PDB file of C-alpha atoms in Angstrom:
ATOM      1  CA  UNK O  18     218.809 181.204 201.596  1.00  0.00           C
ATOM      2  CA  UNK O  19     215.396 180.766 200.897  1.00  0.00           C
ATOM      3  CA  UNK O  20     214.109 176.776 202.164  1.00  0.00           C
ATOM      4  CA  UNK O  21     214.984 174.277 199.870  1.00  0.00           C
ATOM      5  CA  UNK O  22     212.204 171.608 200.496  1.00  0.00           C
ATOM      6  CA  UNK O  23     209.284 174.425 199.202  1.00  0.00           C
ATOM      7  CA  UNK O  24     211.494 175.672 196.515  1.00  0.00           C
ATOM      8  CA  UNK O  25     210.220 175.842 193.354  1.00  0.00           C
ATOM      9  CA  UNK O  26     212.335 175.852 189.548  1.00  0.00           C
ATOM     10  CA  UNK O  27     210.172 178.068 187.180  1.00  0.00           C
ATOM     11  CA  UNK O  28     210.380 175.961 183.649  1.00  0.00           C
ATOM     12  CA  UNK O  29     210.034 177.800 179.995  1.00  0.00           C
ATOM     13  CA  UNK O  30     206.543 176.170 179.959  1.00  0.00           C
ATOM     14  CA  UNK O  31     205.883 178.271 182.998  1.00  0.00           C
ATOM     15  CA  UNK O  32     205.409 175.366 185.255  1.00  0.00           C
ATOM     16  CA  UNK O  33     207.140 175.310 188.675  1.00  0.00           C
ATOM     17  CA  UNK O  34     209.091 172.057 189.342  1.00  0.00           C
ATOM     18  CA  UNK O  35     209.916 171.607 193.394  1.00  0.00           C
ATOM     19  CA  UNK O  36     213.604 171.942 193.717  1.00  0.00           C
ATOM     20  CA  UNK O  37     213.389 168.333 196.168  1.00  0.00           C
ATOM     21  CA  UNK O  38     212.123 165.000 194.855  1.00  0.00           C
ATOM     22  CA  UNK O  39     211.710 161.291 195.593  1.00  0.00           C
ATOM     23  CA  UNK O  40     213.858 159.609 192.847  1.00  0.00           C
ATOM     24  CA  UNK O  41     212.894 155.518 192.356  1.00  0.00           C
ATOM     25  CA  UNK O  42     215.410 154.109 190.163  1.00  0.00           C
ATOM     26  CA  UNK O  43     216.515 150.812 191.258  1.00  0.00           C
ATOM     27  CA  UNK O  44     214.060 151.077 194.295  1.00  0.00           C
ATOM     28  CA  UNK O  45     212.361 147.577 194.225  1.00  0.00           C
ATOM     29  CA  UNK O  46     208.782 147.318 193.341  1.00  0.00           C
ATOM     30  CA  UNK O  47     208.176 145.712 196.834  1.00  0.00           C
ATOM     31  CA  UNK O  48     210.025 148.698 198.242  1.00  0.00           C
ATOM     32  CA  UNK O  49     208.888 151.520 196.665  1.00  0.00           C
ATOM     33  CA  UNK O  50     205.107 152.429 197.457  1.00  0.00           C
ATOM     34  CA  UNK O  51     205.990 152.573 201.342  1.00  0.00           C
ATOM     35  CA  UNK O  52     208.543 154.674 200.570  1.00  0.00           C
ATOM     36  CA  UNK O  53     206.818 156.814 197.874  1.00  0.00           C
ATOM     37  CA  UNK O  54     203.961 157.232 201.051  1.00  0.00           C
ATOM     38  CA  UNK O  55     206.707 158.133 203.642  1.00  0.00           C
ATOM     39  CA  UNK O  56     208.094 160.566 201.238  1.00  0.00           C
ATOM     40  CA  UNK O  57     204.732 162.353 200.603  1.00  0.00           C
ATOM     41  CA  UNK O  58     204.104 162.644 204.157  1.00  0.00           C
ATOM     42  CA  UNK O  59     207.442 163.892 205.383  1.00  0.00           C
ATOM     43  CA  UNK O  60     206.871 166.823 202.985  1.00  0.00           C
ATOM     44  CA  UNK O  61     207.972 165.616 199.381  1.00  0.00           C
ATOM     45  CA  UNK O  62     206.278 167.242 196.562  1.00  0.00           C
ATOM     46  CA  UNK O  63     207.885 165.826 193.457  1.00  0.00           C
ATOM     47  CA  UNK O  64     208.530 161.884 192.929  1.00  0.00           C
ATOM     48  CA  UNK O  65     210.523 160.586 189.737  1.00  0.00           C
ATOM     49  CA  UNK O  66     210.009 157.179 187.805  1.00  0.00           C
ATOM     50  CA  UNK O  67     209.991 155.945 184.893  1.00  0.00           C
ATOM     51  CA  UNK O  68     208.490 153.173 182.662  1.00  0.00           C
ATOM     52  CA  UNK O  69     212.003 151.311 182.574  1.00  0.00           C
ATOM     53  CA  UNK O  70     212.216 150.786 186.407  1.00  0.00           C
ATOM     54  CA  UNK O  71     209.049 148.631 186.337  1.00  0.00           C
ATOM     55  CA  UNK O  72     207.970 150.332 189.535  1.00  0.00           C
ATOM     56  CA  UNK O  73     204.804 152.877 188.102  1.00  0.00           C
ATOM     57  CA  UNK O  74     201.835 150.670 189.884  1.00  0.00           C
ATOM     58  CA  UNK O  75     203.897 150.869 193.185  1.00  0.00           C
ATOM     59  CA  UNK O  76     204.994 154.712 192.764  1.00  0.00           C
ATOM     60  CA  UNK O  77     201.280 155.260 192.275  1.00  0.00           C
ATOM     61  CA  UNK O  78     199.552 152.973 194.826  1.00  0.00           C
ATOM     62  CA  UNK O  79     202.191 155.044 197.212  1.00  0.00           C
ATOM     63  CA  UNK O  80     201.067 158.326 196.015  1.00  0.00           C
ATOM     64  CA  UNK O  81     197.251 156.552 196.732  1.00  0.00           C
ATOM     65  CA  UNK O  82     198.097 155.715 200.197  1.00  0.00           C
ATOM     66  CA  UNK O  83     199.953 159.016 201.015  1.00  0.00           C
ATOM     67  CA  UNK O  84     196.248 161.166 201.357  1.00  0.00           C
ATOM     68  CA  UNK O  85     198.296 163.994 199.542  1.00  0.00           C
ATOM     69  CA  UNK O  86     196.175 165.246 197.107  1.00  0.00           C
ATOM     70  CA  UNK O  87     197.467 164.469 192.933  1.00  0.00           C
ATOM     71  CA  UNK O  88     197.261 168.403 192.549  1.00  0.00           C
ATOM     72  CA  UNK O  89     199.741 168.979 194.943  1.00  0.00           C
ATOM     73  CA  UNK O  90     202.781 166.320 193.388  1.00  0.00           C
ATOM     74  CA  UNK O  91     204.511 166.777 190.662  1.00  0.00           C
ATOM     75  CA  UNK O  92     204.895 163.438 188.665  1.00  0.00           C
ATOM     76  CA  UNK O  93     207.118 162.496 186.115  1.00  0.00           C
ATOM     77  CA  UNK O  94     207.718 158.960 184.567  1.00  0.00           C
ATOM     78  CA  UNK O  95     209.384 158.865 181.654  1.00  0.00           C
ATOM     79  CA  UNK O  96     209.672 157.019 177.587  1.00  0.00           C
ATOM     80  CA  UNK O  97     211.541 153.657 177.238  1.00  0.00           C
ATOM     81  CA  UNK O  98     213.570 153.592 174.760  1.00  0.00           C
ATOM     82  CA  UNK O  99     211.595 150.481 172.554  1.00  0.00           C
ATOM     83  CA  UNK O 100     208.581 152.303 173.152  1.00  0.00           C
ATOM     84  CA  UNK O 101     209.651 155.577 171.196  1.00  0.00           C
ATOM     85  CA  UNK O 102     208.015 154.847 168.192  1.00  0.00           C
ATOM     86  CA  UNK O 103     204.576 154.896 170.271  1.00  0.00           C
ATOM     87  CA  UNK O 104     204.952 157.277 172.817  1.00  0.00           C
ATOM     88  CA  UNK O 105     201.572 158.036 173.055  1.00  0.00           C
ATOM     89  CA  UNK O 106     200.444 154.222 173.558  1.00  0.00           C
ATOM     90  CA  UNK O 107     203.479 154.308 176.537  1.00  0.00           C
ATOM     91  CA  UNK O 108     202.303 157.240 177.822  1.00  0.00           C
ATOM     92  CA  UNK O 109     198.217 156.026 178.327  1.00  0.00           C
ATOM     93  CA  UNK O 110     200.786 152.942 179.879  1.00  0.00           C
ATOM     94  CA  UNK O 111     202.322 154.537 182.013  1.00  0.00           C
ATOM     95  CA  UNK O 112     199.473 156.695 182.979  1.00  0.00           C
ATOM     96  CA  UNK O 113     197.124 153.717 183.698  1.00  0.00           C
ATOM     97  CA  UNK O 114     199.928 151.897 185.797  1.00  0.00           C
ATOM     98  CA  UNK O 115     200.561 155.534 187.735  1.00  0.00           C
ATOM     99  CA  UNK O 116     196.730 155.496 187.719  1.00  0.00           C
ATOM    100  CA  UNK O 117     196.383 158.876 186.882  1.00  0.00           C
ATOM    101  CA  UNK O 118     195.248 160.788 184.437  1.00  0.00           C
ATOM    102  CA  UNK O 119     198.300 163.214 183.455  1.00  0.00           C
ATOM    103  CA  UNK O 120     201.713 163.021 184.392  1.00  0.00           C
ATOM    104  CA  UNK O 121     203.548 166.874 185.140  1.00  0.00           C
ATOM    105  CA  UNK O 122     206.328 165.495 183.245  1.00  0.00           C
ATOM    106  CA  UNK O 123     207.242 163.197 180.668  1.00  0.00           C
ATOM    107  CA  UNK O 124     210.949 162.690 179.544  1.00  0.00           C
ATOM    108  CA  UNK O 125     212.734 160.400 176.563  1.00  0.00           C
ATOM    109  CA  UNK O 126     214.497 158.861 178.844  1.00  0.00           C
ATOM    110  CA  UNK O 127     217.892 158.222 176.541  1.00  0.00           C
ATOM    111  CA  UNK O 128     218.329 159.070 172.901  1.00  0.00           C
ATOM    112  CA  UNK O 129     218.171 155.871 171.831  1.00  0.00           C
ATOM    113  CA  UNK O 130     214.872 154.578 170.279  1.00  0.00           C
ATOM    114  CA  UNK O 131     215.880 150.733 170.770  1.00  0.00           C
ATOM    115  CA  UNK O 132     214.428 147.869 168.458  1.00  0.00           C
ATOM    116  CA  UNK O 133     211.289 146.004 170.895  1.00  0.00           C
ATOM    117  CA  UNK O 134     212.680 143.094 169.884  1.00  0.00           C
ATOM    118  CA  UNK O 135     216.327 143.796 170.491  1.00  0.00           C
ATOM    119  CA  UNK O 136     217.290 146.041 172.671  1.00  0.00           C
ATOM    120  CA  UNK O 137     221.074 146.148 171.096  1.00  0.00           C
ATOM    121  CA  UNK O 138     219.894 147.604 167.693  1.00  0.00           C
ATOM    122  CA  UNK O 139     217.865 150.511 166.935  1.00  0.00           C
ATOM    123  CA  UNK O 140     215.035 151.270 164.885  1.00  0.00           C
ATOM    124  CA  UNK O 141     215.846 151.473 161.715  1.00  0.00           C
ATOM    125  CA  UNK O 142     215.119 154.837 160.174  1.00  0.00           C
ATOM    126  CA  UNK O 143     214.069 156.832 163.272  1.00  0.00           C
ATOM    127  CA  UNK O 144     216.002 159.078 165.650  1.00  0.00           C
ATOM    128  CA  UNK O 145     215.174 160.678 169.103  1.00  0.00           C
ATOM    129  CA  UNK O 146     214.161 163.608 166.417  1.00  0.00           C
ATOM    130  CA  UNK O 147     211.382 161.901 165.759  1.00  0.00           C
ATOM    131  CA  UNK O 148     210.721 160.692 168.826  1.00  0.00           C
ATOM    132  CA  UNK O 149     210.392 164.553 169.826  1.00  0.00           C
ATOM    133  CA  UNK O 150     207.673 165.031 167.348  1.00  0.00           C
ATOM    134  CA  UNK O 151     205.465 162.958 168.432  1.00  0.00           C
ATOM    135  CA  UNK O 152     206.096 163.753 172.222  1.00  0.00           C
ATOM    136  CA  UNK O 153     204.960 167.469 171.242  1.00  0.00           C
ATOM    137  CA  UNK O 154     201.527 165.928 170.217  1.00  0.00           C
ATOM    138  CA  UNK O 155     201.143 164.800 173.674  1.00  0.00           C
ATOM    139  CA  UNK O 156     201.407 168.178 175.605  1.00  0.00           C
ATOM    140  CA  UNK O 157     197.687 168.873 173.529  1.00  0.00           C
ATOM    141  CA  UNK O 158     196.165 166.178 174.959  1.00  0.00           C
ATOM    142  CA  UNK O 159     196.799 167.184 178.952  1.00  0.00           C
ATOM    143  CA  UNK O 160     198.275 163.644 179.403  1.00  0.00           C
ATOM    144  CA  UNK O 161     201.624 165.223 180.063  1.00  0.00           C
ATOM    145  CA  UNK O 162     201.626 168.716 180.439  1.00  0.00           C
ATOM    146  CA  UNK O 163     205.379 169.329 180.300  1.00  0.00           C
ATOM    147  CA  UNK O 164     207.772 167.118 178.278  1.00  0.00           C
ATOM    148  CA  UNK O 165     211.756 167.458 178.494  1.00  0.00           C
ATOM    149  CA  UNK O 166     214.367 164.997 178.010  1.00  0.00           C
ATOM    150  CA  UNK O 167     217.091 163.020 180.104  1.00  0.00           C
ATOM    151  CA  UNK O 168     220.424 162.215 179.497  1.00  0.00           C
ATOM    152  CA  UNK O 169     220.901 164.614 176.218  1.00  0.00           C
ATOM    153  CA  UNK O 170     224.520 165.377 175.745  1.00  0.00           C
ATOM    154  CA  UNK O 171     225.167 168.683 174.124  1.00  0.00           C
ATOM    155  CA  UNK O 172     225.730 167.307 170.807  1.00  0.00           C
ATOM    156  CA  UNK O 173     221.997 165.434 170.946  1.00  0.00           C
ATOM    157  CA  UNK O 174     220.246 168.938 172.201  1.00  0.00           C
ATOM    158  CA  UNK O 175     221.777 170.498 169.475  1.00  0.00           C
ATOM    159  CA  UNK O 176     220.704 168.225 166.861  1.00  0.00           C
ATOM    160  CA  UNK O 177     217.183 168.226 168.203  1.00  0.00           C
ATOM    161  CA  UNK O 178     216.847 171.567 169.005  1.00  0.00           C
ATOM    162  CA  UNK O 179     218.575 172.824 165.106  1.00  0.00           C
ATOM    163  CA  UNK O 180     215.391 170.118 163.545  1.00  0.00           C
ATOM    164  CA  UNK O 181     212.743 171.761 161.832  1.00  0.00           C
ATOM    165  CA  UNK O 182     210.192 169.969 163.560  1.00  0.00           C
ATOM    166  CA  UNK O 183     211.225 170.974 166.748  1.00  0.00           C
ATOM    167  CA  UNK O 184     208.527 173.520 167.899  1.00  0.00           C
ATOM    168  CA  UNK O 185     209.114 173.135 171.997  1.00  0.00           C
ATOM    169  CA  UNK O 186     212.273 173.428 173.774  1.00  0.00           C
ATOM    170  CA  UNK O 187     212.680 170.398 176.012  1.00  0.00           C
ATOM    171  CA  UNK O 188     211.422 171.698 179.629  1.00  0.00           C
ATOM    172  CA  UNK O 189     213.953 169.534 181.459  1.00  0.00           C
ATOM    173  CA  UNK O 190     217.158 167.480 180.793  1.00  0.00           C
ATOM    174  CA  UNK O 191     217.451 165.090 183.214  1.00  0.00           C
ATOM    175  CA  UNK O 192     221.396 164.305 183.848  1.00  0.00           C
ATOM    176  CA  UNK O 193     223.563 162.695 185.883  1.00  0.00           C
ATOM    177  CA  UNK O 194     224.789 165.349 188.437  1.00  0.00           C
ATOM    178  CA  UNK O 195     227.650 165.252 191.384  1.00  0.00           C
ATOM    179  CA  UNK O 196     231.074 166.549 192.360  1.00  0.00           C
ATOM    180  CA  UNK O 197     232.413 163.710 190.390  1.00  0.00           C
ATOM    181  CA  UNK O 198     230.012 164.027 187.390  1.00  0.00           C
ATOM    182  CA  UNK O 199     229.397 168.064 187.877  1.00  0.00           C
ATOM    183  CA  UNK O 200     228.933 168.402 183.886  1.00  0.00           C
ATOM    184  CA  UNK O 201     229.373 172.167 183.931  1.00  0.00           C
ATOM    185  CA  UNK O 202     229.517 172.792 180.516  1.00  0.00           C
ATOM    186  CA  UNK O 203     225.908 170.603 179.997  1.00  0.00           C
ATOM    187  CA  UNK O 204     224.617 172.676 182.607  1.00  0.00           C
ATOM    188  CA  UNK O 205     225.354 175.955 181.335  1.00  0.00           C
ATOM    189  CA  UNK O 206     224.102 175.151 177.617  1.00  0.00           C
ATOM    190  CA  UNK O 207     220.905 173.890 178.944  1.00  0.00           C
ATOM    191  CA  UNK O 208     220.411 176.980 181.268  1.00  0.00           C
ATOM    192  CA  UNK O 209     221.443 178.693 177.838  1.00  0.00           C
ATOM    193  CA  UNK O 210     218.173 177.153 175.887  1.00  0.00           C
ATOM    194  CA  UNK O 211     216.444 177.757 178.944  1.00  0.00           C
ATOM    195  CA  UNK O 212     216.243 173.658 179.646  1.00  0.00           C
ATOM    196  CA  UNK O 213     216.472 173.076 183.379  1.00  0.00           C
ATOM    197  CA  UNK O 214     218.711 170.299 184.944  1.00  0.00           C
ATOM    198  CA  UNK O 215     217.233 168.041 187.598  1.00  0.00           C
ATOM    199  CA  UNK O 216     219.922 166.115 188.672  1.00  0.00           C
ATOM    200  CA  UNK O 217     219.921 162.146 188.896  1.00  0.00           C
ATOM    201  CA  UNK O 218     222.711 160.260 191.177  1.00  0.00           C
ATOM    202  CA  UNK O 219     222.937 163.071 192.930  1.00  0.00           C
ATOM    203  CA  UNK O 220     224.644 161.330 196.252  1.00  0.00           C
ATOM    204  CA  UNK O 221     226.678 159.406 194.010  1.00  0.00           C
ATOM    205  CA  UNK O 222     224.437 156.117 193.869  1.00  0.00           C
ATOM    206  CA  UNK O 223     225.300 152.703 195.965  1.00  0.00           C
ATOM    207  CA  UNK O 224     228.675 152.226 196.995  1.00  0.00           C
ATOM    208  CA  UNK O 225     230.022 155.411 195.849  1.00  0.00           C
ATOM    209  CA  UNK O 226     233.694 156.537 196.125  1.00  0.00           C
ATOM    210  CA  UNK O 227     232.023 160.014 197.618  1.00  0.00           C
ATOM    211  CA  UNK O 228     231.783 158.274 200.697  1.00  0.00           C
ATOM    212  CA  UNK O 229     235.321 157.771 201.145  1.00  0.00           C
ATOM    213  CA  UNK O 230     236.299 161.274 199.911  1.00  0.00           C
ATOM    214  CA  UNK O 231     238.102 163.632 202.618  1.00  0.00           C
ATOM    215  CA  UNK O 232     236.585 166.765 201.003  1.00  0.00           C
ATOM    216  CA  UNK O 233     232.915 165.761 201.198  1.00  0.00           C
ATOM    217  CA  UNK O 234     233.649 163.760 204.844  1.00  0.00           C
ATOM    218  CA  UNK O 235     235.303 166.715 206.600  1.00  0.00           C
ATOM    219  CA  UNK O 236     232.720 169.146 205.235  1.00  0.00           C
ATOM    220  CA  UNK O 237     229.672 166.979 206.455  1.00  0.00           C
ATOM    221  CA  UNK O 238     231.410 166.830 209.769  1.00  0.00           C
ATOM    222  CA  UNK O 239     232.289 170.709 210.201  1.00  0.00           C
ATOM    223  CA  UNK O 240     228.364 171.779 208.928  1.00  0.00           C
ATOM    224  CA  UNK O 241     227.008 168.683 211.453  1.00  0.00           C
ATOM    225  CA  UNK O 242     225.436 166.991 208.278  1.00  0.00           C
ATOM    226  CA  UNK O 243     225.103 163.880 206.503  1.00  0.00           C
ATOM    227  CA  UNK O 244     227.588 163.494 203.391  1.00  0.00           C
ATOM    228  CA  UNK O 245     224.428 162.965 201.676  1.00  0.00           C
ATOM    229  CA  UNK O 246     222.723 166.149 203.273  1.00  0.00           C
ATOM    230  CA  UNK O 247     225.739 168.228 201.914  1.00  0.00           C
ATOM    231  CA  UNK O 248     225.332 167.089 198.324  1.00  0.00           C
ATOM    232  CA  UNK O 249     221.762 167.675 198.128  1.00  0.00           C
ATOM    233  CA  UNK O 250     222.989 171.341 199.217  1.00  0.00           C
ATOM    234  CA  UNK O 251     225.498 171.605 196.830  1.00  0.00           C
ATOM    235  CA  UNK O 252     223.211 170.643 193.453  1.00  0.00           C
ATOM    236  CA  UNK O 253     220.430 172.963 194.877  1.00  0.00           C
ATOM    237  CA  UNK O 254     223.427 175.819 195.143  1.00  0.00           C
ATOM    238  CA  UNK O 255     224.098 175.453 191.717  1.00  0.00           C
ATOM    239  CA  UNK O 256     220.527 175.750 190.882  1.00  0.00           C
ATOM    240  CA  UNK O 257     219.130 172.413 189.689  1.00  0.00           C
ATOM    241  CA  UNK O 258     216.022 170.318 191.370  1.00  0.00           C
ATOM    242  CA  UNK O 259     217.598 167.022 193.315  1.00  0.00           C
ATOM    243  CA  UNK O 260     215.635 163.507 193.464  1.00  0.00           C
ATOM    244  CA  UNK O 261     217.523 161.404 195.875  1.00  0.00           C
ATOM    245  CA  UNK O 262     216.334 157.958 195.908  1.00  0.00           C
ATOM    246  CA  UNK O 263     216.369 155.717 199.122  1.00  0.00           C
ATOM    247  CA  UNK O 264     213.515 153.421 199.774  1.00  0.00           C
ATOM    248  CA  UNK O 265     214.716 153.794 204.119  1.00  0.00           C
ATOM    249  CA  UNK O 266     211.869 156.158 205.916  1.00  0.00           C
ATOM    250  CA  UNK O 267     214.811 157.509 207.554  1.00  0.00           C
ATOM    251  CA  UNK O 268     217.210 158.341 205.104  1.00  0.00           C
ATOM    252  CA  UNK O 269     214.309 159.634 203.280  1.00  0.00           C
ATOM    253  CA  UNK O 270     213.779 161.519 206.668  1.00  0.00           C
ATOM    254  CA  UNK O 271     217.279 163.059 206.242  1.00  0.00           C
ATOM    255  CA  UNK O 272     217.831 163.961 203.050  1.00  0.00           C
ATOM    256  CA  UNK O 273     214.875 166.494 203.512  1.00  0.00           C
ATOM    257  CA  UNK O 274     216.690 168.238 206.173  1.00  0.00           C
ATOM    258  CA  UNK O 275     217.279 170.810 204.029  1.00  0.00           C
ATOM    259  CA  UNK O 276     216.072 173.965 205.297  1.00  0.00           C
ATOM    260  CA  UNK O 277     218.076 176.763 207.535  1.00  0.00           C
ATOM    261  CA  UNK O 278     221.233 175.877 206.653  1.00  0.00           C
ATOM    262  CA  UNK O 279     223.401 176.846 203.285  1.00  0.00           C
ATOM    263  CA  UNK O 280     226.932 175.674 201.892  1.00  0.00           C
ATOM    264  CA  UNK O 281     229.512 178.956 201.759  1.00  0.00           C
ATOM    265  CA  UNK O 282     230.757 180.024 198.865  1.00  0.00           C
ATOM    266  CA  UNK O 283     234.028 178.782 200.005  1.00  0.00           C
ATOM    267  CA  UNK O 284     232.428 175.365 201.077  1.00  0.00           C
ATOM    268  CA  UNK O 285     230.613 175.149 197.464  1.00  0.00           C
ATOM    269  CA  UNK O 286     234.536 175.853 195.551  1.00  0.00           C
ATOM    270  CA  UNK O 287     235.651 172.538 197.754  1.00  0.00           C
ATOM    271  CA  UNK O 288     233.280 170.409 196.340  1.00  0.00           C
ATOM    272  CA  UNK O 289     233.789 171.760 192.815  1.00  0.00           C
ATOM    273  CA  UNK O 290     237.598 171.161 193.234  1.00  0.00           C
ATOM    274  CA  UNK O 291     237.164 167.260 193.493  1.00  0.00           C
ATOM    275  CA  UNK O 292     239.122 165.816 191.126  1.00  0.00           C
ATOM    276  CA  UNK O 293     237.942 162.021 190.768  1.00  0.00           C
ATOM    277  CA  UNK O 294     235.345 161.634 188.065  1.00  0.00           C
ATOM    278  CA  UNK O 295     233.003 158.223 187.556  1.00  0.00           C
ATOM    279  CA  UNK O 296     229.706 158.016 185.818  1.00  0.00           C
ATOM    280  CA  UNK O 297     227.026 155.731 187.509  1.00  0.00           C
ATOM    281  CA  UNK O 298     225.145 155.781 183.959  1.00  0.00           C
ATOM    282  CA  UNK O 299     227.492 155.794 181.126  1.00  0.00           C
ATOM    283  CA  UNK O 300     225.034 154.526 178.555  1.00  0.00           C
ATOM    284  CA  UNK O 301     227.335 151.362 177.447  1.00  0.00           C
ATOM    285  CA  UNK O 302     224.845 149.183 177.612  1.00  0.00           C
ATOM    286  CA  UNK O 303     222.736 151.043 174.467  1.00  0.00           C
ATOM    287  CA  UNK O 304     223.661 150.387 170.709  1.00  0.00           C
ATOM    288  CA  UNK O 305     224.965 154.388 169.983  1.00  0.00           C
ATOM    289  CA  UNK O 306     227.120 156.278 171.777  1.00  0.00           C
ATOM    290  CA  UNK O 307     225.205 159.186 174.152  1.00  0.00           C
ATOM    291  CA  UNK O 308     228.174 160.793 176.226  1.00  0.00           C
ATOM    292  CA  UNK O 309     230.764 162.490 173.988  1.00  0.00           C
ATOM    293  CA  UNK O 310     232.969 164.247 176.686  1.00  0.00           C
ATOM    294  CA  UNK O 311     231.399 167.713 175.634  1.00  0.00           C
ATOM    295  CA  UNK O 312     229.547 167.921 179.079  1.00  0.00           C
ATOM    296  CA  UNK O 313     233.365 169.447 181.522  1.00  0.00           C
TER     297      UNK O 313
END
């Protein structure tokens, strides 16, 4: 098993994404440049945000501090959903607040381009097909020099994909991925377009019911690993990049012990036999309906 922390995912764009990233979704802006810098420095390559999270100034003051050089990360923030009928205004946004001058990837973070002035309607007249169209423009300009998508069900890649305008198959889907979200069906239609996954949630989030599962618990303790160690494993077994968040130097520490060790085949089949299935992000809280059960 070849190390997982120097791994690299070849995209269709020909870019390699590293397999092991920083994620900073619901890390606190007062949290997250130390923990962006103690990521860089323990070896982290690839750090997720996103305009939404309200954290881009910190992410990139961290990446600042961190002495790694900007041509050795791989960035990606993403679209808000009010913003997608200016993407490239959000994007020279996002890239000031990252202060940077491209970002490696840029991602419509939901289909859902949301009204700026209520977020529970949409815009009138405008889908995430359109939204596409313009994020193709972008890729021209160097600003973002792959662009992919997050959260797509099936349904919504093949509406976008089957659109005239669409001249560029989404690099990356972005998607909620663990044993109790393992969308294998999603998975295999965007390894089908050649989309890759990168897996969000990937330990489950806060407070997860992983924690208290017996499969996961008794595997971590026969391998000598950290439940959280083990799912990281299991996601890069089954061939997607992983971006953990924690904002804890040592749990950021941990979840990079990664290398000389694999899951058996055996071990993997345990995992995929859990049974219990939650969603951390079932998109209730946007005006249309994302998730449409198409993803098992």
């Amino acid at each position: 098993m070849a190390n997982q922390t120097s791994r690299k995912f070849t995209l269709n764009t020909g870019a390699r994404i590293p397999a092991v990233g920083l994620g900073t979704w619901q890390s606190s802006p007062s949290e997250v440049q130390s923990a962006v810098e103690a990521a860089l420095r323990h070896g982290y390559r690839h750090i997720d945000t996103a305009a939404a999270y309200k954290n881009e100034k910190q992410v990139g003051a961290g990446i600042k501090a961190s002495g790694v050089a900007r041509s050795d990360i791989w960035l990606t923030t993403k679209l808000d959903n009010p913003d997608q009928t200016r993407a490239a205004e959000a994007l020279d946004r996002s890239l000031a607040n990252l202060d940077t001058d491209y970002v490696d990837l840029y991602l419509m973070h939901w289909p859902a381009a949301t009204d700026p002035d209520d977020d529970k309607k949409l815009v009138p007249g405008w889908s995430f097909v359109d939204t596409w169209r313009d994020m193709q423009k972008l890729v021209a300009t160097g600003k973002a020099r792959n662009i992919g998508v997050s959260n797509f069900a099936i349904a919504n890649l093949d509406k976008l994909l089957a659109d005239e305008s669409c001249k560029m198959v989404p690099a990356v889907n972005q998607i909620e991925l663990h044993p109790c979200n393992p969308s294998p069906k999603l998975v295999a239609f965007n390894s089908s377009k050649g989309i890759h996954s990168t897996g969000y949630s990937c330990l489950g989030s806060a407070n997860s019911p992983l924690y208290t599962n017996p499969t996961l618990l008794e595997l971590a303790r026969a391998k000598g690993k950290t439940p959280q160690q083990v799912l990281l494993m299991w996601g890069l077994q089954k061939g997607w990049s992983v971006i953990p968040k924690s904002v804890t130097p040592s749990r950021i520490e941990a979840n990079f012990h990664l290398d000389g060790w694999h899951l058996t085949d055996d071990e993997v089949t345990s995992l995929d036999g859990i049974r219990e299935r939650f969603k951390v992000c079932d998109g209730s809280f946007l005006p249309v309906r994302v998730f449409f059960g198409d993803d098992e």
